[in-house]
């Protein structure tokens, strides 16, 4: 099986050789950062339609973590186009972080469409280093379809714990590796190197639940599901929340 995966990987990489060449020349990263927000805008519309019930379920108790003032301070890491905004409670104070500055214009559109929120600011930074956000300043941190592409999952979760107040919560919804010895797992392994390059560092084979289980949260509520998505490769999902 391993040899078959290796051979098919090689074949796929040969077919995608123009992309690898652009990457070798140092051009692909610039191209990808420019086009990826346009792709994600379309993808998140489809994703929200197919995952709406799960997102409503996930975010249904957000307000329970509001501070003494009753206002919920929320940080979204890897905010993208702001696809989660419509699921947040009225009056929620939202700060967004993303390493790609090209998302800002899409984010502004989402803010305009979601007047029930109080938008604080957009910070261009990686989740592994959120020094612009003060210690213990957030009631909730949200991260959806992000742990698949961060460089260091452990470091980003350390930063999440740092910015959360005691008793605050981290909400997540992520696509993950399929069960071993399934056809989906087979094709995830075959396509992972090209997928990583084409989709801006996204990994198909990450077992993100293991990193969450090792993190220093006092409580973890995590579910594995087969998401009702058109793209079978990203159907394996985890979602839930963890309390600091």
CSV table of N, CA and C in Angstrom, one decimal, residues 32-161:
chain,number,residue,atom,x,y,z
A,32,UNK,N,-0.5,32.6,-4.7
A,32,UNK,CA,-1.5,31.9,-3.8
A,32,UNK,C,-2.1,32.9,-2.8
A,33,UNK,N,-1.3,33.8,-2.2
A,33,UNK,CA,-1.9,34.7,-1.2
A,33,UNK,C,-2.9,35.7,-1.9
A,34,UNK,N,-2.7,35.9,-3.2
A,34,UNK,CA,-3.6,36.8,-3.9
A,34,UNK,C,-4.9,36.1,-4.3
A,35,UNK,N,-4.8,34.8,-4.8
A,35,UNK,CA,-6.1,34.2,-5.3
A,35,UNK,C,-6.8,33.4,-4.2
A,36,UNK,N,-6.1,33.0,-3.1
A,36,UNK,CA,-6.8,32.2,-2.1
A,36,UNK,C,-8.0,32.9,-1.5
A,37,UNK,N,-8.0,34.2,-1.2
A,37,UNK,CA,-9.2,34.8,-0.6
A,37,UNK,C,-10.4,34.7,-1.5
A,38,UNK,N,-10.2,34.8,-2.9
A,38,UNK,CA,-11.3,34.7,-3.8
A,38,UNK,C,-11.9,33.3,-3.8
A,39,UNK,N,-11.0,32.3,-3.8
A,39,UNK,CA,-11.4,30.9,-3.7
A,39,UNK,C,-12.2,30.7,-2.4
A,40,UNK,N,-11.6,31.2,-1.3
A,40,UNK,CA,-12.2,30.9,0.0
A,40,UNK,C,-13.6,31.6,0.2
A,41,UNK,N,-13.8,32.7,-0.5
A,41,UNK,CA,-15.1,33.4,-0.4
A,41,UNK,C,-16.1,32.5,-1.0
A,42,UNK,N,-15.8,31.9,-2.2
A,42,UNK,CA,-16.8,31.0,-2.8
A,42,UNK,C,-17.0,29.7,-2.0
A,43,UNK,N,-15.8,29.1,-1.5
A,43,UNK,CA,-15.9,27.9,-0.8
A,43,UNK,C,-16.7,28.0,0.5
A,44,UNK,N,-16.5,29.1,1.2
A,44,UNK,CA,-17.2,29.3,2.5
A,44,UNK,C,-18.7,29.5,2.4
A,45,UNK,N,-19.1,30.0,1.2
A,45,UNK,CA,-20.6,30.1,1.0
A,45,UNK,C,-21.2,28.7,0.9
A,46,UNK,N,-20.5,27.8,0.2
A,46,UNK,CA,-20.9,26.4,0.1
A,46,UNK,C,-20.8,25.7,1.4
A,47,UNK,N,-19.7,25.9,2.1
A,47,UNK,CA,-19.4,25.3,3.4
A,47,UNK,C,-20.5,25.7,4.4
A,48,UNK,N,-20.8,27.0,4.5
A,48,UNK,CA,-21.8,27.4,5.4
A,48,UNK,C,-23.2,26.9,5.1
A,49,UNK,N,-23.5,26.7,3.9
A,49,UNK,CA,-24.8,26.1,3.5
A,49,UNK,C,-24.9,24.7,4.0
A,50,UNK,N,-23.8,23.9,3.8
A,50,UNK,CA,-23.8,22.5,4.1
A,50,UNK,C,-23.5,22.2,5.6
A,51,UNK,N,-22.9,23.2,6.3
A,51,UNK,CA,-22.5,23.0,7.7
A,51,UNK,C,-23.3,23.9,8.6
A,52,UNK,N,-24.3,24.6,8.1
A,52,UNK,CA,-25.1,25.6,8.9
A,52,UNK,C,-25.6,25.0,10.3
A,53,UNK,N,-26.2,23.8,10.2
A,53,UNK,CA,-26.8,23.2,11.4
A,53,UNK,C,-25.7,22.9,12.4
A,54,UNK,N,-24.5,22.4,12.0
A,54,UNK,CA,-23.4,22.1,12.9
A,54,UNK,C,-22.8,23.4,13.5
A,55,UNK,N,-22.7,24.4,12.7
A,55,UNK,CA,-22.2,25.7,13.2
A,55,UNK,C,-23.1,26.3,14.2
A,56,UNK,N,-24.4,26.3,13.9
A,56,UNK,CA,-25.4,26.8,14.9
A,56,UNK,C,-25.3,26.0,16.2
A,57,UNK,N,-25.2,24.7,16.1
A,57,UNK,CA,-25.1,23.9,17.3
A,57,UNK,C,-23.8,24.2,18.1
A,58,UNK,N,-22.7,24.3,17.3
A,58,UNK,CA,-21.4,24.6,18.0
A,58,UNK,C,-21.4,25.9,18.7
A,59,UNK,N,-22.0,27.0,18.1
A,59,UNK,CA,-21.9,28.3,18.7
A,59,UNK,C,-23.1,28.7,19.5
A,60,UNK,N,-24.0,27.7,19.8
A,60,UNK,CA,-25.2,28.0,20.5
A,60,UNK,C,-25.0,28.5,21.9
A,61,UNK,N,-23.9,28.1,22.5
A,61,UNK,CA,-23.7,28.6,23.9
A,61,UNK,C,-22.6,29.6,24.1
A,62,UNK,N,-22.3,30.3,23.0
A,62,UNK,CA,-21.2,31.3,23.1
A,62,UNK,C,-21.4,32.3,24.2
A,63,UNK,N,-22.7,32.8,24.3
A,63,UNK,CA,-23.0,33.9,25.2
A,63,UNK,C,-22.8,33.5,26.7
A,64,UNK,N,-22.8,32.2,27.0
A,64,UNK,CA,-22.5,31.7,28.3
A,64,UNK,C,-21.1,32.1,28.9
A,65,UNK,N,-20.2,32.4,27.9
A,65,UNK,CA,-18.9,32.7,28.3
A,65,UNK,C,-18.6,34.3,28.4
A,66,UNK,N,-19.7,35.0,28.2
A,66,UNK,CA,-19.5,36.5,28.3
A,66,UNK,C,-19.0,36.9,29.7
A,67,UNK,N,-18.3,38.0,29.7
A,67,UNK,CA,-17.7,38.5,31.0
A,67,UNK,C,-18.8,39.2,31.8
A,68,UNK,N,-18.4,39.8,33.0
A,68,UNK,CA,-19.3,40.4,33.9
A,68,UNK,C,-20.2,41.5,33.3
A,69,UNK,N,-19.7,42.2,32.3
A,69,UNK,CA,-20.4,43.3,31.6
A,69,UNK,C,-21.6,42.7,30.8
A,70,UNK,N,-21.5,41.4,30.5
A,70,UNK,CA,-22.5,40.8,29.6
A,70,UNK,C,-22.2,40.8,28.1
A,71,UNK,N,-21.1,41.6,27.8
A,71,UNK,CA,-20.6,41.7,26.5
A,71,UNK,C,-19.6,40.5,26.2
A,72,UNK,N,-19.6,39.9,25.1
A,72,UNK,CA,-18.7,38.8,24.8
A,72,UNK,C,-17.6,39.3,23.9
A,73,UNK,N,-16.4,39.2,24.4
A,73,UNK,CA,-15.1,39.5,23.7
A,73,UNK,C,-14.6,38.3,23.0
A,74,UNK,N,-14.6,38.3,21.7
A,74,UNK,CA,-14.3,37.1,20.9
A,74,UNK,C,-13.1,37.4,19.9
A,75,UNK,N,-12.2,36.5,19.9
A,75,UNK,CA,-11.1,36.6,19.0
A,75,UNK,C,-11.2,35.5,18.0
A,76,UNK,N,-11.2,35.8,16.7
A,76,UNK,CA,-11.3,34.7,15.6
A,76,UNK,C,-9.9,34.7,15.0
A,77,UNK,N,-9.3,33.5,15.1
A,77,UNK,CA,-7.9,33.2,14.6
A,77,UNK,C,-8.1,32.6,13.2
A,78,UNK,N,-7.4,33.2,12.2
A,78,UNK,CA,-7.6,32.7,10.8
A,78,UNK,C,-9.0,33.0,10.3
A,79,UNK,N,-9.3,34.3,10.5
A,79,UNK,CA,-10.7,34.7,10.2
A,79,UNK,C,-11.1,34.6,8.8
A,80,UNK,N,-10.2,34.6,7.8
A,80,UNK,CA,-10.5,34.5,6.4
A,80,UNK,C,-11.5,35.6,6.0
A,81,UNK,N,-12.6,35.2,5.4
A,81,UNK,CA,-13.6,36.2,4.9
A,81,UNK,C,-14.6,36.6,5.9
A,82,UNK,N,-14.6,36.1,7.1
A,82,UNK,CA,-15.6,36.4,8.1
A,82,UNK,C,-16.8,35.6,8.0
A,83,UNK,N,-16.7,34.3,7.5
A,83,UNK,CA,-17.8,33.4,7.3
A,83,UNK,C,-18.5,33.0,8.5
A,84,UNK,N,-17.9,33.2,9.7
A,84,UNK,CA,-18.6,32.8,11.0
A,84,UNK,C,-19.4,33.9,11.6
A,85,UNK,N,-19.3,35.1,11.1
A,85,UNK,CA,-19.9,36.3,11.7
A,85,UNK,C,-21.4,36.1,12.0
A,86,UNK,N,-22.1,35.5,11.0
A,86,UNK,CA,-23.5,35.4,11.2
A,86,UNK,C,-24.0,34.5,12.3
A,87,UNK,N,-23.0,33.7,12.8
A,87,UNK,CA,-23.4,32.7,13.8
A,87,UNK,C,-23.1,33.3,15.2
A,88,UNK,N,-22.5,34.5,15.3
A,88,UNK,CA,-22.1,35.0,16.6
A,88,UNK,C,-23.3,35.8,17.2
A,89,UNK,N,-23.4,35.9,18.5
A,89,UNK,CA,-24.6,36.6,19.2
A,89,UNK,C,-24.5,38.1,19.0
A,90,UNK,N,-25.7,38.7,19.1
A,90,UNK,CA,-25.7,40.2,18.9
A,90,UNK,C,-24.9,40.9,20.0
A,91,UNK,N,-24.2,42.0,19.6
A,91,UNK,CA,-23.4,42.7,20.5
A,91,UNK,C,-22.0,42.2,20.8
A,92,UNK,N,-21.7,41.0,20.2
A,92,UNK,CA,-20.4,40.4,20.4
A,92,UNK,C,-19.3,41.3,19.8
A,93,UNK,N,-18.2,41.5,20.6
A,93,UNK,CA,-17.1,42.3,20.2
A,93,UNK,C,-16.0,41.4,19.6
A,94,UNK,N,-15.8,41.6,18.3
A,94,UNK,CA,-15.0,40.7,17.5
A,94,UNK,C,-13.7,41.3,17.1
A,95,UNK,N,-12.6,40.6,17.4
A,95,UNK,CA,-11.3,40.9,16.9
A,95,UNK,C,-10.8,39.8,16.0
A,96,UNK,N,-10.2,40.1,14.9
A,96,UNK,CA,-9.9,39.1,13.9
A,96,UNK,C,-8.3,39.1,13.6
A,97,UNK,N,-7.8,37.9,13.5
A,97,UNK,CA,-6.4,37.8,13.2
A,97,UNK,C,-6.3,36.9,12.0
A,98,UNK,N,-5.4,37.2,11.0
A,98,UNK,CA,-5.1,36.4,9.9
A,98,UNK,C,-3.8,36.8,9.3
A,99,UNK,N,-2.9,35.9,8.9
A,99,UNK,CA,-1.6,36.2,8.4
A,99,UNK,C,-1.7,36.8,6.9
A,100,UNK,N,-2.8,36.6,6.3
A,100,UNK,CA,-2.9,37.1,4.9
A,100,UNK,C,-3.7,38.4,4.8
A,101,UNK,N,-3.0,39.6,4.5
A,101,UNK,CA,-3.6,40.9,4.5
A,101,UNK,C,-4.7,41.0,3.4
A,102,UNK,N,-4.6,40.1,2.4
A,102,UNK,CA,-5.6,40.2,1.3
A,102,UNK,C,-7.0,39.8,1.7
A,103,UNK,N,-7.2,39.3,2.9
A,103,UNK,CA,-8.5,39.0,3.3
A,103,UNK,C,-9.3,40.3,3.8
A,104,UNK,N,-8.6,41.3,4.0
A,104,UNK,CA,-9.2,42.5,4.7
A,104,UNK,C,-10.4,43.0,4.0
A,105,UNK,N,-10.3,43.2,2.7
A,105,UNK,CA,-11.5,43.8,1.9
A,105,UNK,C,-12.7,42.9,2.0
A,106,UNK,N,-12.5,41.5,2.0
A,106,UNK,CA,-13.6,40.6,2.2
A,106,UNK,C,-14.2,40.7,3.6
A,107,UNK,N,-13.3,40.9,4.5
A,107,UNK,CA,-13.7,41.0,5.9
A,107,UNK,C,-14.6,42.2,6.1
A,108,UNK,N,-14.2,43.3,5.5
A,108,UNK,CA,-15.0,44.6,5.6
A,108,UNK,C,-16.4,44.4,5.1
A,109,UNK,N,-16.5,43.6,4.0
A,109,UNK,CA,-17.8,43.3,3.5
A,109,UNK,C,-18.7,42.5,4.4
A,110,UNK,N,-18.0,41.5,5.1
A,110,UNK,CA,-18.7,40.7,6.1
A,110,UNK,C,-19.2,41.5,7.3
A,111,UNK,N,-18.3,42.4,7.7
A,111,UNK,CA,-18.7,43.3,8.8
A,111,UNK,C,-19.9,44.1,8.4
A,112,UNK,N,-20.0,44.7,7.2
A,112,UNK,CA,-21.1,45.5,6.7
A,112,UNK,C,-22.4,44.6,6.7
A,113,UNK,N,-22.3,43.4,6.4
A,113,UNK,CA,-23.4,42.5,6.3
A,113,UNK,C,-23.9,42.0,7.7
A,114,UNK,N,-23.1,42.2,8.7
A,114,UNK,CA,-23.4,41.6,10.1
A,114,UNK,C,-23.4,42.8,11.1
A,115,UNK,N,-24.3,43.7,11.0
A,115,UNK,CA,-24.4,44.8,11.9
A,115,UNK,C,-24.7,44.5,13.3
A,116,UNK,N,-25.1,43.3,13.6
A,116,UNK,CA,-25.4,42.9,15.0
A,116,UNK,C,-24.1,42.7,15.8
A,117,UNK,N,-22.9,42.8,15.1
A,117,UNK,CA,-21.6,42.6,15.8
A,117,UNK,C,-21.0,43.9,16.0
A,118,UNK,N,-20.1,44.0,17.0
A,118,UNK,CA,-19.2,45.2,17.2
A,118,UNK,C,-17.8,44.8,16.8
A,119,UNK,N,-17.4,45.2,15.6
A,119,UNK,CA,-16.1,44.8,15.1
A,119,UNK,C,-15.0,45.7,15.7
A,120,UNK,N,-14.0,45.1,16.3
A,120,UNK,CA,-13.0,45.8,17.0
A,120,UNK,C,-11.8,46.2,16.0
A,121,UNK,N,-11.2,45.2,15.5
A,121,UNK,CA,-10.0,45.4,14.6
A,121,UNK,C,-9.6,44.1,13.9
A,122,UNK,N,-8.8,44.3,12.8
A,122,UNK,CA,-8.2,43.2,12.1
A,122,UNK,C,-6.7,43.3,12.2
A,123,UNK,N,-6.1,42.3,12.7
A,123,UNK,CA,-4.7,42.2,13.0
A,123,UNK,C,-4.0,41.2,12.0
A,124,UNK,N,-3.0,41.7,11.3
A,124,UNK,CA,-2.3,40.8,10.3
A,124,UNK,C,-1.2,40.1,11.1
A,125,UNK,N,-1.4,38.9,11.4
A,125,UNK,CA,-0.4,38.1,12.2
A,125,UNK,C,-0.7,36.6,12.2
A,126,UNK,N,0.3,35.8,12.4
A,126,UNK,CA,0.1,34.4,12.5
A,126,UNK,C,-0.5,34.0,13.9
A,127,UNK,N,-1.2,32.9,13.9
A,127,UNK,CA,-1.8,32.5,15.2
A,127,UNK,C,-0.7,32.1,16.2
A,128,UNK,N,0.4,31.7,15.7
A,128,UNK,CA,1.5,31.2,16.6
A,128,UNK,C,2.1,32.4,17.4
A,129,UNK,N,1.9,33.6,16.9
A,129,UNK,CA,2.5,34.8,17.6
A,129,UNK,C,1.5,36.0,17.6
A,130,UNK,N,0.6,36.0,18.6
A,130,UNK,CA,-0.5,37.0,18.7
A,130,UNK,C,-0.1,38.0,19.7
A,131,UNK,N,1.1,38.5,19.7
A,131,UNK,CA,1.5,39.4,20.8
A,131,UNK,C,0.7,40.7,20.8
A,132,UNK,N,0.0,41.0,19.7
A,132,UNK,CA,-0.8,42.3,19.7
A,132,UNK,C,-2.0,42.1,20.6
A,133,UNK,N,-2.4,40.9,21.0
A,133,UNK,CA,-3.5,40.6,21.9
A,133,UNK,C,-3.1,40.4,23.3
A,134,UNK,N,-3.6,41.1,24.2
A,134,UNK,CA,-3.2,41.1,25.6
A,134,UNK,C,-3.5,39.8,26.3
A,135,UNK,N,-2.7,39.4,27.3
A,135,UNK,CA,-3.0,38.2,28.1
A,135,UNK,C,-4.4,38.3,28.8
A,136,UNK,N,-5.1,37.2,28.7
A,136,UNK,CA,-6.4,37.1,29.4
A,136,UNK,C,-7.4,38.1,29.0
A,137,UNK,N,-7.4,38.6,27.8
A,137,UNK,CA,-8.3,39.7,27.4
A,137,UNK,C,-9.5,39.2,26.6
A,138,UNK,N,-9.6,37.9,26.3
A,138,UNK,CA,-10.7,37.3,25.5
A,138,UNK,C,-11.5,36.3,26.3
A,139,UNK,N,-12.8,36.4,26.1
A,139,UNK,CA,-13.8,35.4,26.7
A,139,UNK,C,-13.8,34.2,25.8
A,140,UNK,N,-13.7,34.3,24.5
A,140,UNK,CA,-13.7,33.2,23.6
A,140,UNK,C,-12.7,33.4,22.5
A,141,UNK,N,-12.1,32.3,22.0
A,141,UNK,CA,-11.3,32.3,20.8
A,141,UNK,C,-12.0,31.2,19.9
A,142,UNK,N,-12.1,31.6,18.6
A,142,UNK,CA,-12.7,30.7,17.6
A,142,UNK,C,-11.7,30.4,16.5
A,143,UNK,N,-11.7,29.2,16.1
A,143,UNK,CA,-10.8,28.7,15.0
A,143,UNK,C,-11.5,27.7,14.2
A,144,UNK,N,-11.8,28.0,12.9
A,144,UNK,CA,-12.5,27.0,12.1
A,144,UNK,C,-11.7,26.9,10.8
A,145,UNK,N,-11.4,25.6,10.4
A,145,UNK,CA,-10.6,25.3,9.2
A,145,UNK,C,-9.3,26.1,9.2
A,146,UNK,N,-8.6,26.0,10.3
A,146,UNK,CA,-7.3,26.7,10.5
A,146,UNK,C,-6.2,25.8,11.0
A,147,UNK,N,-6.5,24.9,11.9
A,147,UNK,CA,-5.5,24.0,12.4
A,147,UNK,C,-4.9,23.1,11.4
A,148,UNK,N,-5.6,23.0,10.2
A,148,UNK,CA,-5.0,22.2,9.1
A,148,UNK,C,-3.8,22.8,8.4
A,149,UNK,N,-3.7,24.2,8.6
A,149,UNK,CA,-2.7,24.9,7.8
A,149,UNK,C,-1.7,25.6,8.7
A,150,UNK,N,-1.9,25.7,10.0
A,150,UNK,CA,-0.9,26.4,10.8
A,150,UNK,C,0.4,25.6,10.8
A,151,UNK,N,1.5,26.4,11.1
A,151,UNK,CA,2.8,25.7,11.1
A,151,UNK,C,3.1,24.9,12.3
A,152,UNK,N,2.5,25.4,13.5
A,152,UNK,CA,2.8,24.7,14.7
A,152,UNK,C,1.5,24.7,15.6
A,153,UNK,N,0.8,23.6,15.6
A,153,UNK,CA,-0.4,23.5,16.4
A,153,UNK,C,-0.3,23.7,17.8
A,154,UNK,N,0.8,23.2,18.4
A,154,UNK,CA,1.0,23.3,19.8
A,154,UNK,C,1.2,24.8,20.2
A,155,UNK,N,2.0,25.5,19.4
A,155,UNK,CA,2.3,26.9,19.7
A,155,UNK,C,1.0,27.8,19.6
A,156,UNK,N,0.2,27.5,18.6
A,156,UNK,CA,-1.0,28.3,18.5
A,156,UNK,C,-2.0,28.0,19.6
A,157,UNK,N,-2.1,26.8,20.2
A,157,UNK,CA,-2.9,26.5,21.3
A,157,UNK,C,-2.3,27.2,22.6
A,158,UNK,N,-1.0,27.3,22.7
A,158,UNK,CA,-0.4,28.0,23.8
A,158,UNK,C,-0.8,29.5,23.8
A,159,UNK,N,-0.8,30.0,22.6
A,159,UNK,CA,-1.2,31.4,22.4
A,159,UNK,C,-2.7,31.6,22.7
A,160,UNK,N,-3.5,30.6,22.3
A,160,UNK,CA,-5.0,30.7,22.6
A,160,UNK,C,-5.2,30.7,24.2
A,161,UNK,N,-4.5,29.8,24.9
A,161,UNK,CA,-4.6,29.8,26.3
A,161,UNK,C,-4.1,31.1,27.0
